[in-house]
Amino acid sequence: MSTIAAISTPNAAGGIGIVRLSGEDAIAIAGECFRAHSGKPAEEMKGYTAAYGEVFDSEGPIDEAVLLIYRAPKSYTGENVAELCCHGGLFIMQKVLRTVLSLGAVPAGAGEFTRRAFLNGKMDLAQAESVMNVIAAQGSAALNAARSTLQGSVSKKIEAVAGSLVTAAAGLAAWADYPDEDIPEVENGALLQTIVAAKGELEALITRYDNGKAVTQGVNTVICGKPNVGKSTLMNLLSGYSRSIVTSVAGTTRDVVEETVRMGDILLRLADTAGLHETEDEVERIGVSIAKERIENADLVLAVFDSSRPLTDEDRSLLELCKDKRCVAVVNKSDLPAAFTTAEIEAAVPHTVVVSAKDPSCADALRAALEATLGTEGLDFSQEMLAGERQLNCAKNAVACLEEAKAALESGMTVDAVNVSIDCALNELYALTGQKATEETVNEVFRKFCVGK
Ligand code: GDP
């Protein structure tokens, strides 16, 4: 296999810049453009050692550098790896990269180092997928979840589930194939139990992922309510609470803006916040249909009401729209005399908080309501957590296959029919961990990686 090279540090100036090589010739190529001050050739360096010296090209020295050597199979990729750590100037890094490419290395594709780690059995696909989650984590809970998956917690869980199904399927096959032999007939009850238990484990993983998503990926949130109820003020409270707007991206159209704010561990992606700044007239002109569309597309709704004025039909139609959604009702302006009790709102939206958006101390009550609504309360992020939508789909498909297996068994269908469904579940589980993933799936996973990882 070719020897690949890439700049592994960001494409920007920094203290240190690293050009990484992986492949059979990684150490030989690094040795051709690096001279250690000690005089020791790179080829004679042991794994896990470093040398201080100079990196140079055909025109002369480029920079001072430290060369790190890892020898196969004890490296990230499982291959020989050399890392040239230079000053983190873009020009320097590009020059060093060009030099190693001129000496026979080829440019690494996105995620190619990790892809090689996967192909060399250093990690499975579920673990590989969590590498980018570790890099992308924006809080300690998200980081814990990604680290746990990277260390193999999801893979272990899936292997255990698959193992129980393999044992069950083997029993079925043996009994069906050799009916005359003295193989005990597979107990329907025991088999059903195995299927139900496997399905339960997978469903628990799916629920944990859905609940954890607000932390690991952020939750698409809209703030809705009549004009003047305090939506902008609430937005300011949220932004002020986190003290950092993580992103503030102007969208492709003038009035679509997304801001991400963090409340505790929860990331709220507040879409279309520009809409909050429209004048009263405009909001009324746009009307309920837009609100409806926005609410439908959101994962979470913050429905805001003004407690100092009686509820109106508009408020009631908002409550109606929120009925089947994950929603927190924010009854605002608690510093003013109340014009209604919250009973009607609470009847429609179980998670209701009474706040004054002008009072920063109300943020904690809001955070608690969000955690309760999203199910992140008490969620242990150091436990196994699926690393993304691909893994989620595999788990969901496996559950669907197990449901079929269960139905087949309960309706007294042939052993073959049950076995086909168990096989289908196993295929999904093996796709999840990469044991049986197609080339296409593997490509899809690594396409999302950055170059150099
Ligand atoms: P929006 O139209 O829903 O975005 O409402 P705004 O956030 O612009 O607020 C409308 C008016 O209500 C402004 O004058 C705010 O200062 C005021 N307001 C917002 N929240 C509170 C609150 O908790 N208490 C009081 N007394 N006034 C508030």
CSV table of C-alpha atoms and ligand atoms in Angstrom, one decimal:
chain,number,residue,atom,x,y,z
A,1,MET,CA,0.0,0.0,0.0
A,2,SER,CA,1.2,3.5,-0.7
A,3,THR,CA,2.7,5.8,1.9
A,4,ILE,CA,0.3,8.7,2.5
A,5,ALA,CA,1.1,12.2,3.9
A,6,ALA,CA,-0.9,15.2,5.1
A,7,ILE,CA,-0.7,18.2,7.3
A,8,SER,CA,-2.4,17.0,10.4
A,9,THR,CA,-2.7,20.3,12.3
A,10,PRO,CA,-5.2,23.0,11.1
A,11,ASN,CA,-4.7,24.8,7.9
A,12,ALA,CA,-3.7,28.0,9.8
A,13,ALA,CA,-0.7,29.5,11.6
A,14,GLY,CA,-0.1,28.0,15.0
A,15,GLY,CA,2.7,27.2,17.5
A,16,ILE,CA,3.4,23.8,16.0
A,17,GLY,CA,2.5,22.2,12.7
A,18,ILE,CA,2.7,18.5,12.0
A,19,VAL,CA,3.2,16.7,8.7
A,20,ARG,CA,2.2,13.1,9.2
A,21,LEU,CA,3.3,10.1,7.0
A,22,SER,CA,1.9,6.6,7.2
A,23,GLY,CA,2.9,3.5,5.2
A,24,GLU,CA,5.7,1.1,4.6
A,25,ASP,CA,8.1,3.9,3.5
A,26,ALA,CA,7.1,6.5,6.0
A,27,ILE,CA,10.2,6.3,8.0
A,28,ALA,CA,12.5,6.1,5.0
A,29,ILE,CA,10.9,9.1,3.4
A,30,ALA,CA,11.1,11.2,6.6
A,31,GLY,CA,14.7,10.1,6.9
A,32,GLU,CA,15.5,11.6,3.4
A,33,CYS,CA,14.4,15.1,4.4
A,34,PHE,CA,15.3,15.2,8.1
A,35,ARG,CA,18.8,15.3,9.6
A,36,ALA,CA,19.0,14.7,13.4
A,37,HIS,CA,21.5,16.8,15.3
A,38,SER,CA,22.7,13.6,16.9
A,39,GLY,CA,23.6,12.2,13.5
A,40,LYS,CA,21.4,9.1,14.0
A,41,PRO,CA,19.5,8.1,10.8
A,42,ALA,CA,15.8,7.9,11.1
A,43,GLU,CA,15.8,4.3,9.8
A,44,GLU,CA,17.7,3.3,12.9
A,45,MET,CA,15.3,5.0,15.3
A,46,LYS,CA,13.1,2.7,17.4
A,47,GLY,CA,9.3,3.1,17.7
A,48,TYR,CA,8.0,5.7,20.1
A,49,THR,CA,11.2,7.7,19.9
A,50,ALA,CA,11.9,11.3,18.9
A,51,ALA,CA,14.8,13.1,17.4
A,52,TYR,CA,15.6,16.8,17.2
A,53,GLY,CA,17.1,18.2,14.0
A,54,GLU,CA,16.4,20.0,10.8
A,55,VAL,CA,14.0,19.3,7.9
A,56,PHE,CA,15.3,20.3,4.5
A,57,ASP,CA,14.6,20.1,0.8
A,58,SER,CA,16.8,20.1,-2.3
A,59,GLU,CA,17.4,23.9,-1.8
A,60,GLY,CA,18.5,23.6,1.8
A,61,PRO,CA,17.1,23.7,5.3
A,62,ILE,CA,13.4,24.5,5.8
A,63,ASP,CA,12.9,24.6,9.6
A,64,GLU,CA,14.0,23.1,12.9
A,65,ALA,CA,11.9,20.0,13.6
A,66,VAL,CA,11.2,17.1,15.9
A,67,LEU,CA,10.8,13.7,14.2
A,68,LEU,CA,8.5,11.2,15.9
A,69,ILE,CA,8.7,7.6,14.9
A,70,TYR,CA,6.1,4.8,15.4
A,71,ARG,CA,6.8,1.4,14.0
A,72,ALA,CA,4.2,-1.0,12.7
A,73,PRO,CA,2.0,-2.4,14.1
A,74,LYS,CA,2.3,-0.1,17.1
A,75,SER,CA,0.9,3.1,15.7
A,76,TYR,CA,-2.4,4.8,15.1
A,77,THR,CA,-2.7,3.3,11.6
A,78,GLY,CA,-1.0,0.0,12.4
A,79,GLU,CA,1.6,1.0,9.8
A,80,ASN,CA,5.0,2.7,10.0
A,81,VAL,CA,4.3,6.4,11.0
A,82,ALA,CA,6.5,9.4,11.0
A,83,GLU,CA,5.5,12.8,12.2
A,84,LEU,CA,7.6,15.9,11.4
A,85,CYS,CA,6.7,18.5,14.0
A,86,CYS,CA,7.8,22.0,12.8
A,87,HIS,CA,6.9,25.6,13.5
A,88,GLY,CA,3.3,26.0,12.7
A,89,GLY,CA,3.6,28.3,9.8
A,90,LEU,CA,1.4,27.6,6.8
A,91,PHE,CA,4.3,28.1,4.3
A,92,ILE,CA,6.6,25.9,6.3
A,93,MET,CA,4.0,23.1,6.6
A,94,GLN,CA,3.2,23.2,2.9
A,95,LYS,CA,6.9,23.2,2.0
A,96,VAL,CA,7.5,20.2,4.2
A,97,LEU,CA,4.5,18.4,2.7
A,98,ARG,CA,5.6,19.2,-0.8
A,99,THR,CA,9.0,17.8,0.0
A,100,VAL,CA,7.7,14.4,1.3
A,101,LEU,CA,5.4,14.2,-1.7
A,102,SER,CA,8.4,14.7,-4.0
A,103,LEU,CA,10.1,11.8,-2.2
A,104,GLY,CA,7.4,9.4,-3.0
A,105,ALA,CA,4.5,9.9,-0.5
A,106,VAL,CA,1.0,10.5,-1.9
A,107,PRO,CA,-1.5,13.0,-0.5
A,108,ALA,CA,-3.8,11.4,2.1
A,109,GLY,CA,-7.5,11.6,1.4
A,110,ALA,CA,-10.1,12.7,4.0
A,111,GLY,CA,-9.8,10.4,7.0
A,112,GLU,CA,-7.3,8.1,5.3
A,113,PHE,CA,-5.2,7.6,8.4
A,114,THR,CA,-8.2,6.5,10.4
A,115,ARG,CA,-9.4,4.4,7.4
A,116,ARG,CA,-6.1,2.5,7.5
A,117,ALA,CA,-6.5,2.1,11.3
A,118,PHE,CA,-9.8,0.5,10.5
A,119,LEU,CA,-8.5,-1.7,7.7
A,120,ASN,CA,-5.6,-2.8,9.8
A,121,GLY,CA,-7.9,-3.8,12.7
A,122,LYS,CA,-6.9,-1.1,15.1
A,123,MET,CA,-10.5,-0.1,15.6
A,124,ASP,CA,-13.9,-1.1,14.1
A,125,LEU,CA,-16.2,1.2,12.2
A,126,ALA,CA,-18.2,2.2,15.2
A,127,GLN,CA,-15.0,3.4,16.9
A,128,ALA,CA,-13.6,5.1,13.8
A,129,GLU,CA,-16.8,7.1,13.5
A,130,SER,CA,-16.5,8.4,17.0
A,131,VAL,CA,-13.1,9.9,16.3
A,132,MET,CA,-14.6,12.9,14.6
A,133,ASN,CA,-17.1,13.2,17.4
A,134,VAL,CA,-14.2,13.5,19.9
A,135,ILE,CA,-12.8,16.3,17.7
A,136,ALA,CA,-16.2,18.0,17.3
A,137,ALA,CA,-17.3,17.8,20.9
A,138,GLN,CA,-18.3,21.1,22.4
A,139,GLY,CA,-18.8,20.1,26.0
A,140,SER,CA,-17.6,17.5,28.5
A,141,ALA,CA,-20.8,15.4,28.2
A,142,ALA,CA,-20.4,15.2,24.4
A,143,LEU,CA,-16.7,14.4,24.8
A,144,ASN,CA,-17.4,11.7,27.3
A,145,ALA,CA,-19.9,10.1,25.0
A,146,ALA,CA,-17.5,10.2,22.0
A,147,ARG,CA,-14.6,8.8,24.1
A,148,SER,CA,-16.7,6.0,25.4
A,149,THR,CA,-17.6,4.9,21.9
A,150,LEU,CA,-14.0,5.4,20.7
A,151,GLN,CA,-12.9,3.0,23.5
A,152,GLY,CA,-15.3,0.4,22.2
A,153,SER,CA,-18.4,0.6,24.5
A,154,VAL,CA,-20.9,0.5,21.6
A,155,SER,CA,-18.9,-2.2,19.8
A,156,LYS,CA,-18.9,-4.4,22.9
A,157,LYS,CA,-22.6,-3.9,23.3
A,158,ILE,CA,-23.4,-4.7,19.7
A,159,GLU,CA,-21.1,-7.8,19.7
A,160,ALA,CA,-22.9,-9.1,22.8
A,161,VAL,CA,-26.3,-8.7,21.2
A,162,ALA,CA,-25.0,-10.2,17.9
A,163,GLY,CA,-23.4,-13.1,19.9
A,164,SER,CA,-26.7,-14.0,21.5
A,165,LEU,CA,-28.5,-14.0,18.2
A,166,VAL,CA,-25.7,-16.1,16.5
A,167,THR,CA,-26.1,-18.7,19.2
A,168,ALA,CA,-29.8,-18.8,18.8
A,169,ALA,CA,-29.6,-18.9,15.0
A,170,ALA,CA,-27.0,-21.7,15.1
A,171,GLY,CA,-29.4,-23.8,17.2
A,172,LEU,CA,-32.2,-23.2,14.8
A,173,ALA,CA,-30.1,-24.0,11.7
A,174,ALA,CA,-28.8,-27.2,13.3
A,175,TRP,CA,-32.2,-28.4,14.2
A,176,ALA,CA,-33.7,-27.5,10.8
A,177,ASP,CA,-30.9,-29.1,8.8
A,178,TYR,CA,-30.6,-32.3,10.7
A,179,PRO,CA,-34.0,-33.2,11.9
A,180,ASP,CA,-33.1,-36.9,12.2
A,181,GLU,CA,-30.1,-36.3,14.5
A,182,ASP,CA,-30.4,-36.1,18.2
A,183,ILE,CA,-30.3,-32.3,18.4
A,184,PRO,CA,-32.7,-30.9,21.0
A,185,GLU,CA,-35.6,-29.0,19.3
A,186,VAL,CA,-35.1,-25.3,19.8
A,187,GLU,CA,-37.3,-24.1,22.6
A,188,ASN,CA,-39.6,-21.5,21.2
A,189,GLY,CA,-39.8,-19.8,24.6
A,190,ALA,CA,-36.0,-19.5,25.0
A,191,LEU,CA,-35.6,-18.2,21.5
A,192,LEU,CA,-38.3,-15.7,21.9
A,193,GLN,CA,-36.6,-14.5,25.1
A,194,THR,CA,-33.3,-14.0,23.3
A,195,ILE,CA,-35.0,-12.0,20.5
A,196,VAL,CA,-36.9,-9.8,22.9
A,197,ALA,CA,-33.8,-9.2,25.0
A,198,ALA,CA,-31.7,-8.3,22.0
A,199,LYS,CA,-34.4,-6.0,20.7
A,200,GLY,CA,-34.7,-4.4,24.2
A,201,GLU,CA,-30.9,-3.7,24.3
A,202,LEU,CA,-31.0,-2.1,20.8
A,203,GLU,CA,-34.1,0.0,21.7
A,204,ALA,CA,-32.3,1.3,24.8
A,205,LEU,CA,-29.4,2.3,22.7
A,206,ILE,CA,-31.7,4.1,20.3
A,207,THR,CA,-33.5,6.0,23.1
A,208,ARG,CA,-30.1,7.0,24.7
A,209,TYR,CA,-29.0,8.3,21.3
A,210,ASP,CA,-32.2,10.3,20.8
A,211,ASN,CA,-32.0,11.8,24.2
A,212,GLY,CA,-28.3,12.4,24.1
A,213,LYS,CA,-28.5,14.1,20.7
A,214,ALA,CA,-29.3,17.4,22.3
A,215,VAL,CA,-25.9,17.2,23.9
A,216,THR,CA,-23.8,15.5,21.3
A,217,GLN,CA,-25.2,17.3,18.2
A,218,GLY,CA,-27.5,20.0,19.4
A,219,VAL,CA,-31.2,20.3,19.0
A,220,ASN,CA,-33.0,22.4,16.3
A,221,THR,CA,-35.0,24.8,18.3
A,222,VAL,CA,-37.5,27.5,17.5
A,223,ILE,CA,-38.8,30.3,19.7
A,224,CYS,CA,-42.4,31.0,19.0
A,225,GLY,CA,-45.0,33.4,20.4
A,226,LYS,CA,-47.1,36.4,19.7
A,227,PRO,CA,-45.3,39.8,19.2
A,228,ASN,CA,-44.1,41.4,22.4
A,229,VAL,CA,-44.3,38.3,24.6
A,230,GLY,CA,-40.5,38.5,25.1
A,231,LYS,CA,-39.0,36.2,22.5
A,232,SER,CA,-36.0,38.5,21.7
A,233,THR,CA,-35.5,39.1,25.4
A,234,LEU,CA,-35.5,35.3,26.0
A,235,MET,CA,-33.0,34.9,23.2
A,236,ASN,CA,-30.7,37.5,24.8
A,237,LEU,CA,-31.1,35.7,28.1
A,238,LEU,CA,-30.0,32.4,26.4
A,239,SER,CA,-27.1,33.9,24.7
A,240,GLY,CA,-26.0,35.8,27.8
A,241,TYR,CA,-26.3,32.6,29.9
A,242,SER,CA,-23.9,30.7,27.8
A,243,ARG,CA,-21.7,33.8,27.5
A,244,SER,CA,-20.6,32.5,24.2
A,245,ILE,CA,-22.5,32.2,21.0
A,246,VAL,CA,-20.8,29.1,19.6
A,247,THR,CA,-21.7,30.0,16.0
A,248,SER,CA,-23.5,32.8,14.4
A,249,VAL,CA,-23.9,32.0,10.8
A,250,ALA,CA,-25.6,34.3,8.3
A,251,GLY,CA,-27.6,32.0,6.1
A,252,THR,CA,-28.0,32.0,2.3
A,253,THR,CA,-31.0,34.3,2.5
A,254,ARG,CA,-31.0,37.6,4.2
A,255,ASP,CA,-33.2,36.7,7.1
A,256,VAL,CA,-32.1,33.2,8.0
A,257,VAL,CA,-29.7,33.1,10.9
A,258,GLU,CA,-28.7,30.2,13.1
A,259,GLU,CA,-27.2,30.7,16.5
A,260,THR,CA,-26.0,27.9,18.7
A,261,VAL,CA,-26.2,28.6,22.4
A,262,ARG,CA,-25.2,26.2,25.2
A,263,MET,CA,-27.3,25.7,28.3
A,264,GLY,CA,-25.5,23.4,30.7
A,265,ASP,CA,-24.6,20.5,28.4
A,266,ILE,CA,-27.4,21.1,26.0
A,267,LEU,CA,-26.7,22.8,22.6
A,268,LEU,CA,-29.7,24.7,21.3
A,269,ARG,CA,-29.5,25.4,17.6
A,270,LEU,CA,-31.8,28.4,17.3
A,271,ALA,CA,-32.8,28.6,13.7
A,272,ASP,CA,-34.0,31.7,12.0
A,273,THR,CA,-33.6,34.0,14.9
A,274,ALA,CA,-33.7,36.9,12.5
A,275,GLY,CA,-37.4,36.3,12.4
A,276,LEU,CA,-37.5,37.5,16.0
A,277,HIS,CA,-36.5,41.0,15.0
A,278,GLU,CA,-39.3,41.5,12.5
A,279,THR,CA,-41.7,44.3,13.3
A,280,GLU,CA,-45.0,43.5,14.8
A,281,ASP,CA,-46.8,44.1,11.5
A,282,GLU,CA,-44.6,41.8,9.6
A,283,VAL,CA,-45.0,39.0,12.1
A,284,GLU,CA,-48.7,39.4,11.9
A,285,ARG,CA,-48.7,39.4,8.2
A,286,ILE,CA,-46.6,36.2,8.0
A,287,GLY,CA,-49.0,34.7,10.5
A,288,VAL,CA,-49.7,31.2,11.8
A,289,SER,CA,-48.8,29.2,8.6
A,290,ILE,CA,-45.1,30.1,8.9
A,291,ALA,CA,-45.1,29.4,12.6
A,292,LYS,CA,-46.7,26.1,11.9
A,293,GLU,CA,-44.0,25.2,9.3
A,294,ARG,CA,-41.2,26.2,11.6
A,295,ILE,CA,-42.6,24.2,14.5
A,296,GLU,CA,-43.1,21.2,12.3
A,297,ASN,CA,-39.4,21.3,11.3
A,298,ALA,CA,-38.0,21.9,14.8
A,299,ASP,CA,-37.0,19.2,17.3
A,300,LEU,CA,-37.8,21.5,20.2
A,301,VAL,CA,-40.1,24.5,20.6
A,302,LEU,CA,-39.8,27.2,23.1
A,303,ALA,CA,-43.4,28.6,23.2
A,304,VAL,CA,-43.5,32.0,24.9
A,305,PHE,CA,-46.5,33.6,26.6
A,306,ASP,CA,-46.9,36.9,28.3
A,307,SER,CA,-48.4,36.3,31.7
A,308,SER,CA,-49.3,39.9,32.2
A,309,ARG,CA,-52.0,39.8,29.5
A,310,PRO,CA,-54.9,37.4,29.2
A,311,LEU,CA,-54.4,34.4,26.8
A,312,THR,CA,-55.7,35.0,23.3
A,313,ASP,CA,-56.8,32.8,20.4
A,314,GLU,CA,-53.3,33.2,19.0
A,315,ASP,CA,-51.8,31.8,22.2
A,316,ARG,CA,-54.2,28.9,22.1
A,317,SER,CA,-53.4,28.1,18.5
A,318,LEU,CA,-49.7,28.0,19.4
A,319,LEU,CA,-50.5,25.6,22.2
A,320,GLU,CA,-52.4,23.4,19.8
A,321,LEU,CA,-49.4,23.4,17.4
A,322,CYS,CA,-47.1,22.3,20.2
A,323,LYS,CA,-49.2,19.4,21.4
A,324,ASP,CA,-47.2,16.6,19.8
A,325,LYS,CA,-43.8,18.3,20.0
A,326,ARG,CA,-41.0,18.4,22.4
A,327,CYS,CA,-41.9,21.8,23.9
A,328,VAL,CA,-41.2,24.0,26.8
A,329,ALA,CA,-43.8,26.6,27.5
A,330,VAL,CA,-42.1,29.8,28.8
A,331,VAL,CA,-44.6,31.9,30.7
A,332,ASN,CA,-42.8,35.2,30.7
A,333,LYS,CA,-42.9,38.5,32.6
A,334,SER,CA,-43.4,36.9,36.0
A,335,ASP,CA,-42.3,40.2,37.6
A,336,LEU,CA,-45.6,41.8,36.5
A,337,PRO,CA,-49.1,40.9,38.0
A,338,ALA,CA,-50.4,37.7,36.4
A,339,ALA,CA,-53.5,37.9,34.2
A,340,PHE,CA,-54.0,34.1,34.1
A,341,THR,CA,-53.1,31.0,35.9
A,342,THR,CA,-50.8,28.5,34.1
A,343,ALA,CA,-53.2,25.6,34.3
A,344,GLU,CA,-54.4,25.9,30.7
A,345,ILE,CA,-50.9,26.0,29.4
A,346,GLU,CA,-49.7,23.1,31.6
A,347,ALA,CA,-52.6,21.0,30.4
A,348,ALA,CA,-51.3,21.3,26.9
A,349,VAL,CA,-47.5,21.4,27.5
A,350,PRO,CA,-46.3,19.4,30.5
A,351,HIS,CA,-43.0,21.3,30.8
A,352,THR,CA,-43.9,24.8,31.7
A,353,VAL,CA,-41.7,27.4,33.4
A,354,VAL,CA,-42.7,30.7,34.8
A,355,VAL,CA,-39.9,33.3,34.3
A,356,SER,CA,-38.9,36.8,33.7
A,357,ALA,CA,-36.7,36.8,30.7
A,358,LYS,CA,-35.3,40.1,32.0
A,359,ASP,CA,-33.9,38.3,35.1
A,360,PRO,CA,-30.8,36.3,34.3
A,361,SER,CA,-31.3,34.2,37.5
A,362,CYS,CA,-34.3,32.6,35.7
A,363,ALA,CA,-31.9,30.8,33.3
A,364,ASP,CA,-31.4,27.9,35.7
A,365,ALA,CA,-35.1,27.1,35.8
A,366,LEU,CA,-35.2,27.2,32.1
A,367,ARG,CA,-32.2,24.9,31.8
A,368,ALA,CA,-33.9,22.4,34.2
A,369,ALA,CA,-37.1,22.5,32.1
A,370,LEU,CA,-35.0,21.9,29.0
A,371,GLU,CA,-33.2,18.9,30.5
A,372,ALA,CA,-36.5,17.4,31.6
A,373,THR,CA,-38.1,17.9,28.2
A,374,LEU,CA,-35.1,16.5,26.3
A,375,GLY,CA,-34.5,13.6,28.6
A,376,THR,CA,-30.8,14.5,29.1
A,377,GLU,CA,-31.4,14.8,32.9
A,378,GLY,CA,-29.4,12.0,34.6
A,379,LEU,CA,-28.2,10.6,31.3
A,380,ASP,CA,-24.8,9.0,31.9
A,381,PHE,CA,-22.7,10.1,28.9
A,382,SER,CA,-19.8,7.8,29.9
A,383,GLN,CA,-21.9,4.8,28.9
A,384,GLU,CA,-22.3,3.5,25.3
A,385,MET,CA,-23.8,6.1,22.9
A,386,LEU,CA,-24.2,5.5,19.2
A,387,ALA,CA,-21.9,7.8,17.3
A,388,GLY,CA,-24.3,9.1,14.6
A,389,GLU,CA,-27.2,8.7,12.3
A,390,ARG,CA,-25.6,5.8,10.3
A,391,GLN,CA,-25.3,3.7,13.5
A,392,LEU,CA,-28.8,4.7,14.5
A,393,ASN,CA,-30.2,3.5,11.2
A,394,CYS,CA,-28.4,0.2,11.5
A,395,ALA,CA,-29.8,-0.3,15.1
A,396,LYS,CA,-33.3,0.7,13.9
A,397,ASN,CA,-33.2,-1.7,11.0
A,398,ALA,CA,-31.9,-4.5,13.3
A,399,VAL,CA,-34.9,-3.8,15.6
A,400,ALA,CA,-37.3,-4.0,12.6
A,401,CYS,CA,-35.8,-7.4,11.6
A,402,LEU,CA,-36.1,-8.7,15.2
A,403,GLU,CA,-39.7,-7.6,15.2
A,404,GLU,CA,-40.2,-9.7,12.1
A,405,ALA,CA,-38.4,-12.7,13.8
A,406,LYS,CA,-40.7,-12.3,16.8
A,407,ALA,CA,-43.8,-12.1,14.7
A,408,ALA,CA,-42.7,-15.2,12.7
A,409,LEU,CA,-42.1,-17.2,15.8
A,410,GLU,CA,-45.3,-16.2,17.5
A,411,SER,CA,-47.4,-17.0,14.4
A,412,GLY,CA,-45.9,-20.4,14.2
A,413,MET,CA,-44.0,-19.9,10.9
A,414,THR,CA,-41.2,-22.2,9.9
A,415,VAL,CA,-37.8,-22.2,11.5
A,416,ASP,CA,-36.4,-20.9,8.2
A,417,ALA,CA,-38.5,-17.8,8.3
A,418,VAL,CA,-37.4,-17.0,11.8
A,419,ASN,CA,-33.8,-17.6,10.8
A,420,VAL,CA,-34.0,-15.2,7.8
A,421,SER,CA,-35.1,-12.4,10.0
A,422,ILE,CA,-32.4,-13.1,12.6
A,423,ASP,CA,-29.9,-13.1,9.7
A,424,CYS,CA,-31.2,-9.8,8.6
A,425,ALA,CA,-30.7,-8.3,12.1
A,426,LEU,CA,-27.2,-9.7,12.3
A,427,ASN,CA,-26.3,-8.1,8.9
A,428,GLU,CA,-27.4,-4.7,10.3
A,429,LEU,CA,-25.4,-5.2,13.4
A,430,TYR,CA,-22.3,-6.2,11.5
A,431,ALA,CA,-22.7,-3.2,9.2
A,432,LEU,CA,-22.8,-1.0,12.4
A,433,THR,CA,-19.5,-2.3,13.6
A,434,GLY,CA,-18.0,-2.6,10.1
A,435,GLN,CA,-17.5,-6.3,10.2
A,436,LYS,CA,-19.6,-6.6,7.1
A,437,ALA,CA,-19.8,-3.0,5.9
A,438,THR,CA,-19.9,-2.3,2.1
A,439,GLU,CA,-17.1,-0.3,0.5
A,440,GLU,CA,-19.8,2.4,-0.1
A,441,THR,CA,-20.6,2.6,3.6
A,442,VAL,CA,-16.9,2.8,4.6
A,443,ASN,CA,-16.4,5.6,2.0
A,444,GLU,CA,-19.4,7.4,3.4
A,445,VAL,CA,-18.0,7.2,6.9
A,446,PHE,CA,-14.6,8.6,6.0
A,447,ARG,CA,-15.8,11.2,3.6
A,448,LYS,CA,-16.9,13.2,6.7
A,449,PHE,CA,-13.4,13.2,8.2
A,450,CYS,CA,-10.9,16.0,7.9
A,451,VAL,CA,-7.7,15.4,5.9
A,452,GLY,CA,-4.8,14.5,8.2
A,453,LYS,CA,-7.0,12.4,10.6
B,1,GDP,P1,-40.9,39.8,21.1
B,1,GDP,O1,-41.6,40.7,20.2
B,1,GDP,O2,-41.6,38.6,21.5
B,1,GDP,O3,-39.5,39.5,20.7
B,1,GDP,O4,-40.7,40.6,22.5
B,1,GDP,P2,-39.5,41.4,23.1
B,1,GDP,O5,-38.4,40.6,23.6
B,1,GDP,O6,-39.1,42.5,22.1
B,1,GDP,O7,-40.2,42.1,24.3
B,1,GDP,C1,-41.3,42.9,24.2
B,1,GDP,C2,-41.4,43.9,25.4
B,1,GDP,O8,-41.6,43.2,26.6
B,1,GDP,C3,-40.1,44.7,25.6
B,1,GDP,O9,-40.4,46.0,25.9
B,1,GDP,C4,-39.4,43.9,26.7
B,1,GDP,O10,-38.5,44.8,27.4
B,1,GDP,C5,-40.5,43.5,27.5
B,1,GDP,N1,-40.2,42.3,28.3
B,1,GDP,C6,-39.7,41.1,27.9
B,1,GDP,N2,-39.5,40.3,28.9
B,1,GDP,C7,-40.0,40.9,30.0
B,1,GDP,C8,-40.1,40.5,31.4
B,1,GDP,O11,-39.8,39.4,31.8
B,1,GDP,N3,-40.7,41.4,32.2
B,1,GDP,C9,-41.1,42.7,31.8
B,1,GDP,N4,-41.7,43.5,32.7
B,1,GDP,N5,-41.0,43.0,30.5
B,1,GDP,C10,-40.4,42.2,29.6
